[in-house]
Coordinates of C-alpha atoms in Angstrom, one line a residue:
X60 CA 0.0 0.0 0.0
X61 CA 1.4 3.7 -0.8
X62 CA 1.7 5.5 2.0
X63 CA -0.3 8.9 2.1
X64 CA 1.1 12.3 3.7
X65 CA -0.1 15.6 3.4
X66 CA 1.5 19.4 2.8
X67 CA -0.9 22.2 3.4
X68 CA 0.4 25.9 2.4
X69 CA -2.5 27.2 4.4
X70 CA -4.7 29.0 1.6
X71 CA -6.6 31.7 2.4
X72 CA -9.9 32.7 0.2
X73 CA -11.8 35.5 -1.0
X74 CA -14.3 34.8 2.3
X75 CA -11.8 33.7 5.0
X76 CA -9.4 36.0 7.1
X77 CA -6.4 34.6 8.3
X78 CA -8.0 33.0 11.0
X79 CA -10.8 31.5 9.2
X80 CA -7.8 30.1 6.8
X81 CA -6.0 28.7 9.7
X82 CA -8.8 27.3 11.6
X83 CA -9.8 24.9 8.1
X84 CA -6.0 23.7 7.7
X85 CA -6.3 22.6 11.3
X86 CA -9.5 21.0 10.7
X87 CA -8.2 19.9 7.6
X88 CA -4.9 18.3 9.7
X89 CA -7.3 16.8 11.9
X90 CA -8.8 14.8 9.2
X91 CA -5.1 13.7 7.9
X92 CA -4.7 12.3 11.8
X93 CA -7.5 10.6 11.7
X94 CA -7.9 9.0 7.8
X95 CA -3.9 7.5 9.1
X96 CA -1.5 10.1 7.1
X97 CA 2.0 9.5 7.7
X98 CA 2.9 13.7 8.0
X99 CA 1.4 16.5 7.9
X100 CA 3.3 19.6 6.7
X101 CA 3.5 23.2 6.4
X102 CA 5.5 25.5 3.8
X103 CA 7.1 28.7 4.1
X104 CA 5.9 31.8 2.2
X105 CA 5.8 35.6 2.5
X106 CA 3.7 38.7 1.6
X107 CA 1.6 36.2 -0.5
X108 CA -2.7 37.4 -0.3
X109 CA -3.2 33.7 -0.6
X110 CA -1.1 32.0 1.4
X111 CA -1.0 32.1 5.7
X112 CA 1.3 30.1 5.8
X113 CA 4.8 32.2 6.8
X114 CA 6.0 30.7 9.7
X115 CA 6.0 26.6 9.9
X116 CA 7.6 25.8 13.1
X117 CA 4.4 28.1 14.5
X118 CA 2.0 26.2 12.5
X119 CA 3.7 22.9 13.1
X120 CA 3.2 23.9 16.6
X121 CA -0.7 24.5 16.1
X122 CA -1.1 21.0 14.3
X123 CA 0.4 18.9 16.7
X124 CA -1.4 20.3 19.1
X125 CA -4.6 19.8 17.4
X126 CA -3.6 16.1 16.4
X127 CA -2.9 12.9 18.3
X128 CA -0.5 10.8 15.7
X129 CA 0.4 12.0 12.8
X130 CA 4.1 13.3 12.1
X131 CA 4.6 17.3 11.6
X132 CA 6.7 19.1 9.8
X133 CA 8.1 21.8 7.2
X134 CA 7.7 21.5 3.6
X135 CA 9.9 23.7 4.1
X136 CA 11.6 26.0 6.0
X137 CA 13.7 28.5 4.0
X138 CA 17.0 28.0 5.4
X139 CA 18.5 31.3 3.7
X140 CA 15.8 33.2 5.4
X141 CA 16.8 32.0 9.4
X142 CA 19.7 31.6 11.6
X143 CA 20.1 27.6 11.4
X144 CA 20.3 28.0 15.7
X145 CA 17.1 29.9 15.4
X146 CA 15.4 27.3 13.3
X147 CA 17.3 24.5 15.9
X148 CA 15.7 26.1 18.6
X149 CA 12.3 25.5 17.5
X150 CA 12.2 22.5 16.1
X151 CA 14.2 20.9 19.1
X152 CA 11.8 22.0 21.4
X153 CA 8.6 21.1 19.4
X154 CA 10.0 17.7 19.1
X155 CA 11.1 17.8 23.4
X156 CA 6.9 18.7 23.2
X157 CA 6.1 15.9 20.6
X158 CA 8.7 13.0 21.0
X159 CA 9.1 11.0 17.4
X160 CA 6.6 13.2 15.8
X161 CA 8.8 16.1 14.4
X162 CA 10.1 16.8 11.1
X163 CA 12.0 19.5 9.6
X164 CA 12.4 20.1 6.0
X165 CA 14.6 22.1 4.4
X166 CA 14.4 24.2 1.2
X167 CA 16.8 26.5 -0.5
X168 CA 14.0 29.1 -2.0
X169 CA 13.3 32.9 -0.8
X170 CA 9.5 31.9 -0.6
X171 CA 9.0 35.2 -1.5
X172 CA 9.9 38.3 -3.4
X173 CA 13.3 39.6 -3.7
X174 CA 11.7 43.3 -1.1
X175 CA 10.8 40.7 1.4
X176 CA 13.2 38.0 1.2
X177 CA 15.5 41.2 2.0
X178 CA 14.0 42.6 4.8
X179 CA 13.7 39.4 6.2
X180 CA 17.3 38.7 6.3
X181 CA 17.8 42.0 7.3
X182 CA 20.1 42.7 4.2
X183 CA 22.6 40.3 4.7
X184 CA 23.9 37.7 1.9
X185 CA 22.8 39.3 -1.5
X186 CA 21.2 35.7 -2.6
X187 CA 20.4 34.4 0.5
X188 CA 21.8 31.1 -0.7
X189 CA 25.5 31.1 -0.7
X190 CA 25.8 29.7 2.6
X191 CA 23.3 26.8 2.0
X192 CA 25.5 23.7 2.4
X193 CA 27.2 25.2 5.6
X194 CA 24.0 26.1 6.7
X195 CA 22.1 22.9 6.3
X196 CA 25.6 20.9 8.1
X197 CA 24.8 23.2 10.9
X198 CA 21.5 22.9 11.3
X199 CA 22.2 19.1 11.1
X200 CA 24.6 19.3 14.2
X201 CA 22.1 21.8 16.0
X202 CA 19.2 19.2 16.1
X203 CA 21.6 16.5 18.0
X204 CA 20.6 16.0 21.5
X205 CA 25.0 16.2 22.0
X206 CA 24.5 19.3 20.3
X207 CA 27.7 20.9 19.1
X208 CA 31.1 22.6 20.2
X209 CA 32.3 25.8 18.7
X210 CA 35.7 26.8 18.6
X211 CA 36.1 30.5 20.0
X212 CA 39.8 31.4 19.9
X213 CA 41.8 28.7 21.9
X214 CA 38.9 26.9 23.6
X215 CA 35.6 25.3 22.5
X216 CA 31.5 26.6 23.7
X217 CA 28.9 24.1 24.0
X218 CA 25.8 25.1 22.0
X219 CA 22.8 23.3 22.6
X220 CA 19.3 23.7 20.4
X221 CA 17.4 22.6 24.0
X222 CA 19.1 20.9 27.0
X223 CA 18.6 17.6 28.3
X224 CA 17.2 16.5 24.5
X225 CA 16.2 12.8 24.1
X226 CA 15.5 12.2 20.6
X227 CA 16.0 14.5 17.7
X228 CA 13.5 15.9 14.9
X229 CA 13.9 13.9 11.5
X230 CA 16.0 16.4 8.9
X231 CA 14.9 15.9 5.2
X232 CA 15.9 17.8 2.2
X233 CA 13.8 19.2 -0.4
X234 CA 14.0 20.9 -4.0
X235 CA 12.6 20.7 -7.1
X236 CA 16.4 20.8 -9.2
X237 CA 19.5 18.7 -9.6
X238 CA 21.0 20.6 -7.0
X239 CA 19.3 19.3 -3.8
X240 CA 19.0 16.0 -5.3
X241 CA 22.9 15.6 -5.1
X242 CA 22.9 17.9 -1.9
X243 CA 20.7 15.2 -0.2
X244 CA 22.6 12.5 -1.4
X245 CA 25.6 13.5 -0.5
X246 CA 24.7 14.6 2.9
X247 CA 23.0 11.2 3.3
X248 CA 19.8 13.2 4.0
X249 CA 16.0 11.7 3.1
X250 CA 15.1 13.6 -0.3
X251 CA 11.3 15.3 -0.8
X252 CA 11.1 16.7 -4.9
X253 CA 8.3 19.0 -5.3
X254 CA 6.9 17.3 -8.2
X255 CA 3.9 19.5 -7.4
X256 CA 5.8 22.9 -8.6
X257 CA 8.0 21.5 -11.0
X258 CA 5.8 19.3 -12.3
X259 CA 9.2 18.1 -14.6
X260 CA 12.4 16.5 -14.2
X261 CA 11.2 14.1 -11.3
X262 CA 12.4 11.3 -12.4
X263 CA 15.9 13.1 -12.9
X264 CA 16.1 14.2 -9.9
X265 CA 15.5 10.9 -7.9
X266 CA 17.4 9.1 -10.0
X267 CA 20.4 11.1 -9.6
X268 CA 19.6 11.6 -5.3
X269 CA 19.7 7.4 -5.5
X270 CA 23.3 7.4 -7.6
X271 CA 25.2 9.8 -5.4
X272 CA 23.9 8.5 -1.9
X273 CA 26.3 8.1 0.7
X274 CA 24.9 6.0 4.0
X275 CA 25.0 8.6 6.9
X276 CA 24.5 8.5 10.7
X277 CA 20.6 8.8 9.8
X278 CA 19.7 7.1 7.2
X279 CA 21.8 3.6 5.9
X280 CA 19.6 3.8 2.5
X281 CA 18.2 6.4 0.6
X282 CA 14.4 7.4 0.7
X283 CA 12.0 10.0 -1.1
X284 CA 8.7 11.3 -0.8
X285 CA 7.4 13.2 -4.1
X286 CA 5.0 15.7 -3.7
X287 CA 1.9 15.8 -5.8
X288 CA -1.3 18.0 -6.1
X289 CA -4.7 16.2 -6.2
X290 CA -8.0 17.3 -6.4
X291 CA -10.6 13.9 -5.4
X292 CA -14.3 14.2 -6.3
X293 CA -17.2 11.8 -6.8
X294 CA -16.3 12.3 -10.6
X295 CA -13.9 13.8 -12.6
X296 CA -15.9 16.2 -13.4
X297 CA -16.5 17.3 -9.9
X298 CA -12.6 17.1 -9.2
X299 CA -11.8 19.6 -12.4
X300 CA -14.3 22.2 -11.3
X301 CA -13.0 22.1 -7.4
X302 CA -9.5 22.3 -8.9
X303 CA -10.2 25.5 -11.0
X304 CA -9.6 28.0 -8.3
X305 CA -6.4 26.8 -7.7
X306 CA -5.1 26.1 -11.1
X307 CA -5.9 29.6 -11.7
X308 CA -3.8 31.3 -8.6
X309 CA -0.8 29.0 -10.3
X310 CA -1.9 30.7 -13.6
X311 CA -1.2 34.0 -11.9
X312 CA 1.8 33.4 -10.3
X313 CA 3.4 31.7 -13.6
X314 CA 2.2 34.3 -15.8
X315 CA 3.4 37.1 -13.8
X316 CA -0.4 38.6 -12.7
X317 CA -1.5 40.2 -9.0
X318 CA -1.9 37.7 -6.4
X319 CA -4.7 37.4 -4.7
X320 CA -7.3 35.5 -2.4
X321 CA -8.5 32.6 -3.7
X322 CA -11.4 32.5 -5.6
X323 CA -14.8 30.3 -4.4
X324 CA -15.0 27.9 -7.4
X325 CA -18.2 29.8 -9.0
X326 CA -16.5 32.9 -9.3
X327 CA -13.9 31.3 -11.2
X328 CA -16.3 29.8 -13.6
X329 CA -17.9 33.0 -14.3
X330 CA -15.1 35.0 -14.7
X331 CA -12.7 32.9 -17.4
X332 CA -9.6 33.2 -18.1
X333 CA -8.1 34.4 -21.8
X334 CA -8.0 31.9 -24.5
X335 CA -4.1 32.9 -24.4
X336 CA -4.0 31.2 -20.9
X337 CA -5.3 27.6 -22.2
X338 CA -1.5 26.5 -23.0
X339 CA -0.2 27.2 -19.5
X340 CA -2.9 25.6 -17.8
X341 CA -3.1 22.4 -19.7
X342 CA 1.2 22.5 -19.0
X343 CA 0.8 23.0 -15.2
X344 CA -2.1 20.9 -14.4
X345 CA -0.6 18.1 -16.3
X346 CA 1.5 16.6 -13.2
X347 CA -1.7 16.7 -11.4
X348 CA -3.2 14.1 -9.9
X349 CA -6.6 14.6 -10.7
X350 CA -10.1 11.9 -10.9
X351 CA -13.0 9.6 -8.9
X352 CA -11.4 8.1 -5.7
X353 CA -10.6 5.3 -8.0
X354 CA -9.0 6.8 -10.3
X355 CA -6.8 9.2 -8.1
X356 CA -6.0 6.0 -6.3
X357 CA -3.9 4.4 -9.6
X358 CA -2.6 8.0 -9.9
X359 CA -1.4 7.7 -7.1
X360 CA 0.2 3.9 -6.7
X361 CA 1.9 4.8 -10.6
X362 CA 3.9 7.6 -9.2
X363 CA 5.0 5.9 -6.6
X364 CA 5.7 2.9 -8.6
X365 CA 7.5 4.9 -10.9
X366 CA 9.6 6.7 -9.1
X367 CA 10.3 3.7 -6.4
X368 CA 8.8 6.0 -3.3
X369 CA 6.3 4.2 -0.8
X370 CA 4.9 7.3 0.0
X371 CA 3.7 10.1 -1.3
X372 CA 3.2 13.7 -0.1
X373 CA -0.4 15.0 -1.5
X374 CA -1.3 18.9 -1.5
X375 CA -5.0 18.9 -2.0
X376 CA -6.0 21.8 -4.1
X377 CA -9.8 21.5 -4.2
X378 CA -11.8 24.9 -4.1
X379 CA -14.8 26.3 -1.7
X380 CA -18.3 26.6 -3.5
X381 CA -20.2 29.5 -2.2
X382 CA -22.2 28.9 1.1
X383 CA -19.2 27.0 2.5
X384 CA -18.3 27.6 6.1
X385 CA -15.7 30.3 6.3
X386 CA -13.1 27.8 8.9
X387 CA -13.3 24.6 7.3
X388 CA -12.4 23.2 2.9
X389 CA -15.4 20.2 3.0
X390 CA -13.8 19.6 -0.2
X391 CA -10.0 19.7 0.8
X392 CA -10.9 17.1 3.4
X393 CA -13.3 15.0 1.0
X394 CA -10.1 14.9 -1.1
X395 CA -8.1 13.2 1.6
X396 CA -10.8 10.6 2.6
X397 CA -11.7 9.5 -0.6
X398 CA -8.3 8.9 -1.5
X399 CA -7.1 7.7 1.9
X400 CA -10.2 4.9 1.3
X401 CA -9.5 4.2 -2.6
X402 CA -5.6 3.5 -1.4
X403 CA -6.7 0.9 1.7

């Protein structure tokens, strides 16, 4: 059976406020606990009107809380945006909170636009990723219940994320390029490709994670997760229109339009998109995992099988219809239990 996780980016609609937004992701992560999800994570994005989600190891906080089982974690934090003791700090103590249920993924990205990616790194390191590989190594050292020493002149200074840790959060590494793939294998790190953004080159990019793998302290073989976004109706019909608001903010964001609020899936349909846009769409929904519960279920199990993963990370991307309750996605969580049922 493929294993089923789930990575939420916290959407926020045309009739929710952030706390409406919040309040259905929790809901949302309560239905991943209990349909028997492996994780449930949270990206990292910034000065974004659709997305809440800006700070994971706060929301990874919120989820646990609100769960019982399931494993939390980022998908990702930005590393180039955060001290790697800050982002130590956090995630050792959520895991001191949540023993064996803590995960910490790491991307490379700004998350956001080059004004805010600056201000939040307060102007330092032009690209904000120069230091990655360094960064990452530390961060790695910093989630060790030994914790590290730092050489300061002639002597050494303990540095510990949290004291008296007993276990330590799992670190994995994601990307959607060549780059992390080799960066993961050669760290001996667990490897996440967002097949959801890039949509191409997955099979590249594990392939090449699996060649340069070096057995580490954490991991003696190497293992993957792809990410994938579905959209699970009754029909396929149903699963197309749910999907449409969604496809559409992508449209935006590809094309270079505003950003804003997600739109409830009727607006969407009465407000179509130019003919000119028909291309793009049909090229970024095509990595989609799209259908009836049936049908999303082989989806599903043929990823996996072709890219040798026994899990797979979902995001669902179905839409609100008008008249749905301003703190809960029926449709997000319909998603998940149709296809957590298809799969068992």
């Amino acid at each position: 059976m493929t294993a089923l996780s789930v990575l939420d980016l916290v959407p926020v609609r045309t009739d929710q406020s952030t706390a409406d937004a919040v309040a259905a992701s929790l809901a949302l992560a309560r239905v991943a606990d209990e349909v028997g999800a492996v994780r449930y994570w949270v990206a990292e994005h910034h000065n974004m009107p659709a997305v809440a989600a800006t700070n994971p190891p706060l929301l990874m906080s919120m989820v646990a809380a609100a769960t019982t089982r399931v494993r939390v974690g980022s998908g990702g934090v930005m590393l180039p945006n955060h001290s790697p003791l800050v982002v130590a700090e956090q995630v050792a103590l959520l895991e001191a909170a949540y023993p064996g249920r803590v995960d910490v993924g790491i991307g490379r990205a700004p998350g956001s636009d080059p004004v805010t990616s600056h201000l939040l790194r307060r102007g330092q390191s032009a690209d904000g990723v120069d230091t990655f590989d360094d960064d990452v190594a530390t961060l790695r050292a910093l989630v060790r219940p030994q914790g590290v020493e730092v050489r300061v002149g002639s002597s050494t200074y303990p540095l510990l994320a949290t004291p008296r840790a007993t276990s330590a959060p799992q670190l994995w590494l994601l990307g959607s390029s060549s780059y992390s793939a080799q960066l993961a294998g050669r760290l001996g790190l667990p490897y996440v490709f967002a097949h959801h953004f890039a949509g191409r080159g997955t099979d590249e990019a594990v392939s090449l994670y699996r060649r340069t793998f070096v057995p580490s302290e954490e991991l003696a073989e190497p293992r993957t997760i792809a990410v994938a976004n579905v959209a699970v109706a009754a029909t396929e019909q149903e699963a197309r229109r749910l999907a449409l608001p969604q496809l559409r903010t992508m449209w935006r964001l590809r094309a270079g339009q505003t950003l804003a609020p997600q739109e409830l899936v009727e607006d969407a349909e009465e407000n179509p998109l130019p003919a000119a846009a028909d291309e793009l769409l049909a090229a970024l929904s095509a990595s989609w995992i799209v259908g009836d519960p049936a049908s999303a279920a082989d989806q599903v199990r043929a990823l996996a099988a072709r890219l040798g993963t026994d899990e797979l990370m979902v995001q669902p991307v179905t839409g609100a219809v008008r008249g749905t309750p301003a703190d809960r996605t029926p449709s997000r969580e319909q998603t998940l239990r149709l296809l957590a049922d298809a799969l068992a």
